PDB file of C-alpha atoms in Angstrom:
ATOM      1  CA  ALA A  18      14.394  -1.139  -9.842  1.00 77.00           C
ATOM      2  CA  GLN A  19      10.776  -2.375 -10.553  1.00 87.00           C
ATOM      3  CA  SER A  20       8.019  -2.052 -11.697  1.00 91.00           C
ATOM      4  CA  VAL A  21       4.238  -3.851 -11.333  1.00 94.00           C
ATOM      5  CA  THR A  22       1.309  -3.195 -13.945  1.00 96.00           C
ATOM      6  CA  GLN A  23      -1.516  -4.745 -13.092  1.00 96.00           C
ATOM      7  CA  LEU A  24      -3.803  -5.386 -16.453  1.00 95.00           C
ATOM      8  CA  GLY A  25      -7.721  -3.467 -16.478  1.00 93.00           C
ATOM      9  CA  SER A  26      -7.998  -1.191 -12.824  1.00 94.00           C
ATOM     10  CA  HIS A  27     -11.576  -2.562 -12.984  1.00 97.00           C
ATOM     11  CA  VAL A  28     -13.534  -5.955 -13.105  1.00 98.00           C
ATOM     12  CA  SER A  29     -16.289  -6.939 -12.639  1.00 98.00           C
ATOM     13  CA  VAL A  30     -17.218 -10.910 -11.959  1.00 98.00           C
ATOM     14  CA  SER A  31     -20.880 -12.627 -10.517  1.00 98.00           C
ATOM     15  CA  GLU A  32     -21.090 -14.109  -7.855  1.00 98.00           C
ATOM     16  CA  GLY A  33     -19.440 -17.956  -8.106  1.00 97.00           C
ATOM     17  CA  ALA A  34     -17.302 -17.684 -11.632  1.00 98.00           C
ATOM     18  CA  LEU A  35     -13.788 -17.553 -11.284  1.00 98.00           C
ATOM     19  CA  VAL A  36     -12.042 -14.339  -9.863  1.00 98.00           C
ATOM     20  CA  LEU A  37      -8.399 -13.681 -11.794  1.00 98.00           C
ATOM     21  CA  LEU A  38      -6.800 -10.610 -11.571  1.00 98.00           C
ATOM     22  CA  ARG A  39      -3.750  -9.231 -13.034  1.00 98.00           C
ATOM     23  CA  CYS A  40      -0.185  -8.832 -12.460  1.00 98.00           C
ATOM     24  CA  ASN A  41       2.794  -7.885 -14.384  1.00 97.00           C
ATOM     25  CA  TYR A  42       6.230  -6.834 -12.608  1.00 95.00           C
ATOM     26  CA  SER A  43       9.388  -5.916 -13.899  1.00 92.00           C
ATOM     27  CA  SER A  44      12.381  -6.385 -11.672  1.00 87.00           C
ATOM     28  CA  SER A  45      16.795  -6.245 -12.165  1.00 83.00           C
ATOM     29  CA  VAL A  46      17.097  -9.099  -9.073  1.00 84.00           C
ATOM     30  CA  PRO A  47      14.779 -12.134  -7.576  1.00 85.00           C
ATOM     31  CA  PRO A  48      11.613  -9.969  -7.424  1.00 88.00           C
ATOM     32  CA  TYR A  49       9.316 -10.765  -3.357  1.00 92.00           C
ATOM     33  CA  LEU A  50       5.853  -9.771  -4.864  1.00 94.00           C
ATOM     34  CA  PHE A  51       2.437  -9.640  -2.652  1.00 96.00           C
ATOM     35  CA  TRP A  52      -1.225  -8.951  -3.105  1.00 98.00           C
ATOM     36  CA  TYR A  53      -2.992  -6.715  -0.973  1.00 98.00           C
ATOM     37  CA  VAL A  54      -6.575  -5.638  -0.122  1.00 97.00           C
ATOM     38  CA  GLN A  55      -9.121  -2.205   0.542  1.00 96.00           C
ATOM     39  CA  TYR A  56     -11.912  -1.767   1.150  1.00 94.00           C
ATOM     40  CA  PRO A  57     -13.721   1.275   0.702  1.00 90.00           C
ATOM     41  CA  ASN A  58     -11.668   4.102   3.178  1.00 87.00           C
ATOM     42  CA  GLN A  59      -9.617   1.192   4.607  1.00 92.00           C
ATOM     43  CA  GLY A  60      -6.273   0.984   4.969  1.00 94.00           C
ATOM     44  CA  LEU A  61      -4.779  -1.896   2.714  1.00 96.00           C
ATOM     45  CA  GLN A  62      -4.476  -5.302   3.943  1.00 96.00           C
ATOM     46  CA  LEU A  63      -1.973  -8.221   2.973  1.00 96.00           C
ATOM     47  CA  LEU A  64      -3.301 -10.912   1.461  1.00 97.00           C
ATOM     48  CA  LEU A  65      -0.319 -13.020   0.415  1.00 96.00           C
ATOM     49  CA  LYS A  66       3.214 -12.971  -0.542  1.00 94.00           C
ATOM     50  CA  TYR A  67       5.757 -14.652  -2.397  1.00 94.00           C
ATOM     51  CA  THR A  68       9.503 -15.057  -1.350  1.00 88.00           C
ATOM     52  CA  SER A  69      10.715 -17.918  -3.886  1.00 82.00           C
ATOM     53  CA  ALA A  70      10.250 -20.668  -0.938  1.00 79.00           C
ATOM     54  CA  ALA A  71       7.069 -22.233  -3.574  1.00 88.00           C
ATOM     55  CA  THR A  72       4.629 -21.065  -6.891  1.00 91.00           C
ATOM     56  CA  LEU A  73       2.200 -21.093  -5.583  1.00 95.00           C
ATOM     57  CA  VAL A  74       1.450 -19.155  -2.016  1.00 96.00           C
ATOM     58  CA  LYS A  75      -2.007 -19.436  -0.368  1.00 96.00           C
ATOM     59  CA  GLY A  76      -3.543 -16.883   1.203  1.00 96.00           C
ATOM     60  CA  ILE A  77      -6.749 -15.657   3.718  1.00 95.00           C
ATOM     61  CA  ASN A  78      -9.934 -15.564   1.954  1.00 94.00           C
ATOM     62  CA  GLY A  79      -9.172 -18.159  -0.259  1.00 96.00           C
ATOM     63  CA  PHE A  80      -7.698 -16.122  -3.018  1.00 97.00           C
ATOM     64  CA  GLU A  81      -4.146 -17.884  -3.926  1.00 97.00           C
ATOM     65  CA  ALA A  82      -1.263 -16.893  -6.746  1.00 98.00           C
ATOM     66  CA  GLU A  83       1.590 -18.674  -8.586  1.00 96.00           C
ATOM     67  CA  PHE A  84       4.593 -16.719  -9.650  1.00 95.00           C
ATOM     68  CA  LYS A  85       5.342 -17.547 -12.703  1.00 95.00           C
ATOM     69  CA  LYS A  86       8.768 -16.662 -13.807  1.00 93.00           C
ATOM     70  CA  SER A  87       8.338 -17.086 -18.016  1.00 94.00           C
ATOM     71  CA  GLU A  88       5.599 -14.153 -17.695  1.00 95.00           C
ATOM     72  CA  THR A  89       6.993 -12.600 -15.276  1.00 95.00           C
ATOM     73  CA  SER A  90       2.990 -13.104 -13.758  1.00 96.00           C
ATOM     74  CA  PHE A  91       2.067 -13.243 -10.082  1.00 97.00           C
ATOM     75  CA  HIS A  92      -1.521 -12.751 -11.412  1.00 98.00           C
ATOM     76  CA  LEU A  93      -4.594 -13.347  -8.304  1.00 98.00           C
ATOM     77  CA  THR A  94      -7.105 -15.856  -8.730  1.00 98.00           C
ATOM     78  CA  LYS A  95     -10.013 -18.043  -6.900  1.00 98.00           C
ATOM     79  CA  PRO A  96     -12.579 -19.979  -7.384  1.00 97.00           C
ATOM     80  CA  SER A  97     -15.833 -18.369  -6.422  1.00 98.00           C
ATOM     81  CA  ALA A  98     -15.744 -14.785  -6.098  1.00 98.00           C
ATOM     82  CA  HIS A  99     -18.047 -14.107  -2.929  1.00 97.00           C
ATOM     83  CA  MET A 100     -20.629 -10.693  -2.707  1.00 97.00           C
ATOM     84  CA  SER A 101     -17.440  -9.611  -0.084  1.00 96.00           C
ATOM     85  CA  ASP A 102     -14.705 -10.005  -1.583  1.00 97.00           C
ATOM     86  CA  ALA A 103     -15.592  -6.091  -3.586  1.00 97.00           C
ATOM     87  CA  ALA A 104     -13.441  -4.462  -2.968  1.00 97.00           C
ATOM     88  CA  GLU A 105      -9.674  -3.268  -4.850  1.00 97.00           C
ATOM     89  CA  TYR A 106      -6.918  -5.588  -4.645  1.00 98.00           C
ATOM     90  CA  PHE A 107      -3.187  -4.446  -5.277  1.00 97.00           C
ATOM     91  CA  CYS A 108       0.161  -5.993  -5.644  1.00 97.00           C
ATOM     92  CA  ALA A 109       3.401  -5.181  -5.281  1.00 95.00           C
ATOM     93  CA  VAL A 110       7.152  -5.611  -5.935  1.00 93.00           C
ATOM     94  CA  SER A 111      10.175  -5.712  -3.634  1.00 88.00           C
ATOM     95  CA  GLY A 112      13.797  -6.090  -4.637  1.00 76.00           C
ATOM     96  CA  VAL A 113      15.852  -3.321  -4.707  1.00 69.00           C
ATOM     97  CA  GLY A 114      15.578  -0.452  -2.902  1.00 71.00           C
ATOM     98  CA  ASP A 115      11.458   0.893  -1.809  1.00 79.00           C
ATOM     99  CA  MET A 116       8.368  -1.263  -2.598  1.00 88.00           C
ATOM    100  CA  ARG A 117       6.269  -0.666  -5.553  1.00 91.00           C
ATOM    101  CA  PHE A 118       2.824  -1.120  -5.596  1.00 93.00           C
ATOM    102  CA  GLY A 119       0.368  -1.472  -8.564  1.00 94.00           C
ATOM    103  CA  ALA A 120      -2.341   1.367  -9.817  1.00 93.00           C
ATOM    104  CA  GLY A 121      -4.931  -0.906  -8.644  1.00 95.00           C
ATOM    105  CA  THR A 122      -7.940  -3.130 -10.212  1.00 97.00           C
ATOM    106  CA  ARG A 123     -11.602  -2.656  -8.551  1.00 96.00           C
ATOM    107  CA  LEU A 124     -13.065  -5.832  -8.101  1.00 98.00           C
ATOM    108  CA  THR A 125     -17.236  -5.347  -8.009  1.00 98.00           C
ATOM    109  CA  VAL A 126     -18.890  -8.878  -7.781  1.00 98.00           C
ATOM    110  CA  LYS A 127     -22.103  -8.609  -9.596  1.00 97.00           C
ATOM    111  CA  PRO A 128     -25.025 -10.660  -7.780  1.00 95.00           C
TER     112      PRO A 128
ATOM    113  CA  ASP B  13      -3.461  -6.162  20.362  1.00 64.00           C
ATOM    114  CA  GLY B  14      -0.221  -4.671  17.533  1.00 72.00           C
ATOM    115  CA  GLY B  15      -1.019  -2.344  14.684  1.00 94.00           C
ATOM    116  CA  ILE B  16      -1.186   0.735  13.649  1.00 97.00           C
ATOM    117  CA  THR B  17      -3.699   3.976  14.553  1.00 96.00           C
ATOM    118  CA  GLN B  18      -3.854   6.930  12.422  1.00 97.00           C
ATOM    119  CA  SER B  19      -6.348   9.772  12.922  1.00 92.00           C
ATOM    120  CA  PRO B  20      -8.174  11.283  12.662  1.00 92.00           C
ATOM    121  CA  LYS B  21     -10.539   9.351  10.802  1.00 94.00           C
ATOM    122  CA  TYR B  22     -11.277  12.282   8.466  1.00 95.00           C
ATOM    123  CA  LEU B  23      -9.375  16.295   8.281  1.00 94.00           C
ATOM    124  CA  PHE B  24     -10.956  19.343   6.543  1.00 93.00           C
ATOM    125  CA  ARG B  25      -8.720  22.071   6.528  1.00 91.00           C
ATOM    126  CA  LYS B  26      -8.495  26.128   4.446  1.00 91.00           C
ATOM    127  CA  GLU B  27      -5.950  27.230   1.308  1.00 89.00           C
ATOM    128  CA  GLY B  28      -3.380  28.067   3.669  1.00 88.00           C
ATOM    129  CA  GLN B  29      -2.834  26.492   6.107  1.00 91.00           C
ATOM    130  CA  ASN B  30      -0.574  23.659   7.582  1.00 93.00           C
ATOM    131  CA  VAL B  31      -2.208  20.240   8.517  1.00 94.00           C
ATOM    132  CA  THR B  32      -0.212  17.057  11.102  1.00 96.00           C
ATOM    133  CA  LEU B  33      -1.083  13.823  10.586  1.00 97.00           C
ATOM    134  CA  SER B  34      -0.429  11.036  13.188  1.00 97.00           C
ATOM    135  CA  CYS B  35       1.296   7.751  12.720  1.00 98.00           C
ATOM    136  CA  GLU B  36       1.334   5.020  15.468  1.00 98.00           C
ATOM    137  CA  GLN B  37       2.745   1.725  15.087  1.00 97.00           C
ATOM    138  CA  ASN B  38       3.348  -0.300  18.592  1.00 96.00           C
ATOM    139  CA  LEU B  39       4.569  -3.522  15.955  1.00 95.00           C
ATOM    140  CA  ASN B  40       8.311  -2.579  17.486  1.00 95.00           C
ATOM    141  CA  HIS B  41       9.419  -1.997  13.748  1.00 95.00           C
ATOM    142  CA  ASP B  42      12.395  -0.218  12.504  1.00 95.00           C
ATOM    143  CA  ALA B  43      10.586   1.793   9.013  1.00 94.00           C
ATOM    144  CA  MET B  44       7.738   4.204   7.942  1.00 96.00           C
ATOM    145  CA  TYR B  45       6.329   5.328   5.646  1.00 96.00           C
ATOM    146  CA  TRP B  46       3.952   7.346   4.298  1.00 97.00           C
ATOM    147  CA  TYR B  47       1.497   6.790   1.135  1.00 97.00           C
ATOM    148  CA  ARG B  48      -0.784   9.199  -0.660  1.00 97.00           C
ATOM    149  CA  GLN B  49      -3.638   8.040  -2.144  1.00 95.00           C
ATOM    150  CA  ASP B  50      -5.350   9.160  -5.342  1.00 92.00           C
ATOM    151  CA  PRO B  51      -7.734   7.592  -7.047  1.00 83.00           C
ATOM    152  CA  GLY B  52      -6.649   5.063 -10.656  1.00 77.00           C
ATOM    153  CA  GLN B  53      -3.240   6.595  -9.463  1.00 80.00           C
ATOM    154  CA  GLY B  54      -2.219   3.652  -6.735  1.00 87.00           C
ATOM    155  CA  LEU B  55      -0.459   4.347  -3.992  1.00 93.00           C
ATOM    156  CA  ARG B  56       2.950   7.003  -4.379  1.00 94.00           C
ATOM    157  CA  LEU B  57       5.425   7.292  -1.147  1.00 94.00           C
ATOM    158  CA  ILE B  58       5.754  10.467  -0.768  1.00 96.00           C
ATOM    159  CA  TYR B  59       8.480   9.775   2.570  1.00 96.00           C
ATOM    160  CA  TYR B  60       9.882   6.454   4.634  1.00 95.00           C
ATOM    161  CA  SER B  61      11.821   6.654   7.712  1.00 95.00           C
ATOM    162  CA  GLN B  62      14.313   3.577   8.169  1.00 93.00           C
ATOM    163  CA  ILE B  63      15.249   3.606  11.505  1.00 93.00           C
ATOM    164  CA  VAL B  64      14.486   6.919  14.369  1.00 95.00           C
ATOM    165  CA  ASN B  65      15.851  10.426  13.947  1.00 95.00           C
ATOM    166  CA  ASP B  66      16.968   9.737   9.513  1.00 95.00           C
ATOM    167  CA  PHE B  67      13.841   9.191   7.260  1.00 96.00           C
ATOM    168  CA  GLN B  68      14.385   9.871   3.418  1.00 95.00           C
ATOM    169  CA  LYS B  69      12.199  11.356   0.711  1.00 96.00           C
ATOM    170  CA  GLY B  70       9.880   9.329  -1.761  1.00 94.00           C
ATOM    171  CA  ASP B  71       8.338  10.237  -5.177  1.00 92.00           C
ATOM    172  CA  ILE B  72       6.296  12.895  -4.276  1.00 95.00           C
ATOM    173  CA  ALA B  73       7.793  14.580  -0.830  1.00 96.00           C
ATOM    174  CA  GLU B  74       7.707  18.221  -2.430  1.00 96.00           C
ATOM    175  CA  GLY B  75       5.266  20.130  -0.072  1.00 96.00           C
ATOM    176  CA  TYR B  76       5.316  17.696   2.742  1.00 97.00           C
ATOM    177  CA  SER B  77       7.294  17.209   5.529  1.00 97.00           C
ATOM    178  CA  VAL B  78       7.955  14.126   8.372  1.00 98.00           C
ATOM    179  CA  SER B  79       9.966  14.055  11.161  1.00 97.00           C
ATOM    180  CA  ARG B  80      10.958  10.465  12.999  1.00 97.00           C
ATOM    181  CA  GLU B  81      12.138  11.281  16.932  1.00 97.00           C
ATOM    182  CA  LYS B  82      10.367   7.958  18.562  1.00 97.00           C
ATOM    183  CA  LYS B  83      10.492   4.271  16.925  1.00 97.00           C
ATOM    184  CA  GLU B  84       6.288   4.380  17.195  1.00 97.00           C
ATOM    185  CA  SER B  85       6.180   7.595  15.249  1.00 98.00           C
ATOM    186  CA  PHE B  86       5.777   9.429  12.142  1.00 98.00           C
ATOM    187  CA  PRO B  87       3.623  12.429  11.851  1.00 98.00           C
ATOM    188  CA  LEU B  88       3.723  13.657   8.047  1.00 98.00           C
ATOM    189  CA  THR B  89       3.008  17.339   8.180  1.00 97.00           C
ATOM    190  CA  VAL B  90       1.111  18.610   5.228  1.00 96.00           C
ATOM    191  CA  THR B  91       2.325  22.425   4.202  1.00 94.00           C
ATOM    192  CA  SER B  92       0.668  25.151   1.734  1.00 89.00           C
ATOM    193  CA  ALA B  93       2.957  24.335  -0.472  1.00 88.00           C
ATOM    194  CA  GLN B  94       1.241  21.727  -1.780  1.00 89.00           C
ATOM    195  CA  LYS B  95      -0.402  22.459  -4.639  1.00 88.00           C
ATOM    196  CA  ASN B  96      -3.622  19.343  -3.938  1.00 91.00           C
ATOM    197  CA  PRO B  97      -3.727  17.841  -0.798  1.00 93.00           C
ATOM    198  CA  THR B  98      -6.820  16.588  -1.449  1.00 95.00           C
ATOM    199  CA  ALA B  99      -5.894  13.171  -0.842  1.00 96.00           C
ATOM    200  CA  PHE B 100      -6.216   9.940   1.165  1.00 96.00           C
ATOM    201  CA  TYR B 101      -3.147   9.352   2.722  1.00 97.00           C
ATOM    202  CA  LEU B 102      -2.246   5.916   3.953  1.00 97.00           C
ATOM    203  CA  CYS B 103       1.226   5.442   6.609  1.00 97.00           C
ATOM    204  CA  ALA B 104       1.824   1.593   7.017  1.00 96.00           C
ATOM    205  CA  SER B 105       5.313  -0.222   9.044  1.00 96.00           C
ATOM    206  CA  SER B 106       7.641  -3.344   7.963  1.00 94.00           C
ATOM    207  CA  ILE B 107      10.360  -4.818  10.348  1.00 92.00           C
ATOM    208  CA  GLY B 108      13.362  -2.783   8.356  1.00 88.00           C
ATOM    209  CA  PHE B 109      14.098  -2.057   5.167  1.00 79.00           C
ATOM    210  CA  GLY B 110      14.998  -4.652   2.411  1.00 75.00           C
ATOM    211  CA  ARG B 111      14.470  -7.552   1.007  1.00 73.00           C
ATOM    212  CA  ASP B 112      12.729 -10.919   3.377  1.00 75.00           C
ATOM    213  CA  LYS B 113      11.997  -7.751   6.033  1.00 80.00           C
ATOM    214  CA  ASP B 114       9.564  -4.814   4.248  1.00 83.00           C
ATOM    215  CA  THR B 115       6.237  -6.175   3.909  1.00 91.00           C
ATOM    216  CA  GLN B 116       4.503  -3.427   5.247  1.00 94.00           C
ATOM    217  CA  TYR B 117       1.213  -3.454   7.446  1.00 95.00           C
ATOM    218  CA  PHE B 118      -0.713  -0.630   6.595  1.00 96.00           C
ATOM    219  CA  GLY B 119      -3.013   1.509   9.454  1.00 97.00           C
ATOM    220  CA  PRO B 120      -6.879   2.328   8.193  1.00 96.00           C
ATOM    221  CA  GLY B 121      -5.388   5.831   6.408  1.00 96.00           C
ATOM    222  CA  THR B 122      -6.642  10.313   6.676  1.00 97.00           C
ATOM    223  CA  ARG B 123      -8.818  11.392   4.462  1.00 95.00           C
ATOM    224  CA  LEU B 124      -7.597  15.019   3.856  1.00 95.00           C
ATOM    225  CA  THR B 125      -9.929  17.859   2.531  1.00 95.00           C
ATOM    226  CA  VAL B 126      -9.097  21.647   1.708  1.00 91.00           C
ATOM    227  CA  LEU B 127     -11.935  23.965   1.200  1.00 87.00           C
TER     228      LEU B 127
END
């Protein structure tokens, strides 16, 4: 089985500042890892996914995530936050059986 | 354009009534999923289907039922047995089930409110 833990249910940054959203995973097999973004009252949109090809994964909207096996982490970053990045972000893992999602982190961007 | 549609966007129901949420996809995906989303709890899996005419219970299937008679369609019925049905419901699909096939793509969701 597998699971993910997202550290921090709410993160607030200033526009132009670094965005760092944390995700740690647990998996009995080498995992595939995902980040999704959800805007209010909408479905989830895939930002990026890790499938063991490269540890640094680049996604849409300037986001990227780095897989660190030693730390069992897959943190999401963006060098400079934009107001349009305000949303909820979900980390997910697949390995054995169905995909498992974290509880989500709400990102607020202050002007 | 390929995608997943859910209807209606907003749904209101009286207590004791069954209600069916629609989910249609034209991505030619074999697998489909239903999730429930409540504030602060992330996504919880209700049912999933790996192929037509087959489906399995997820973590919170009690009070819900599904059917998968066509590849494109996976409707969810919220029955009167569901104790607290007010929530945001998300449908998703993937090429298949299991690694390398299970990247999920989501519909826009249906917000159900029980009056």
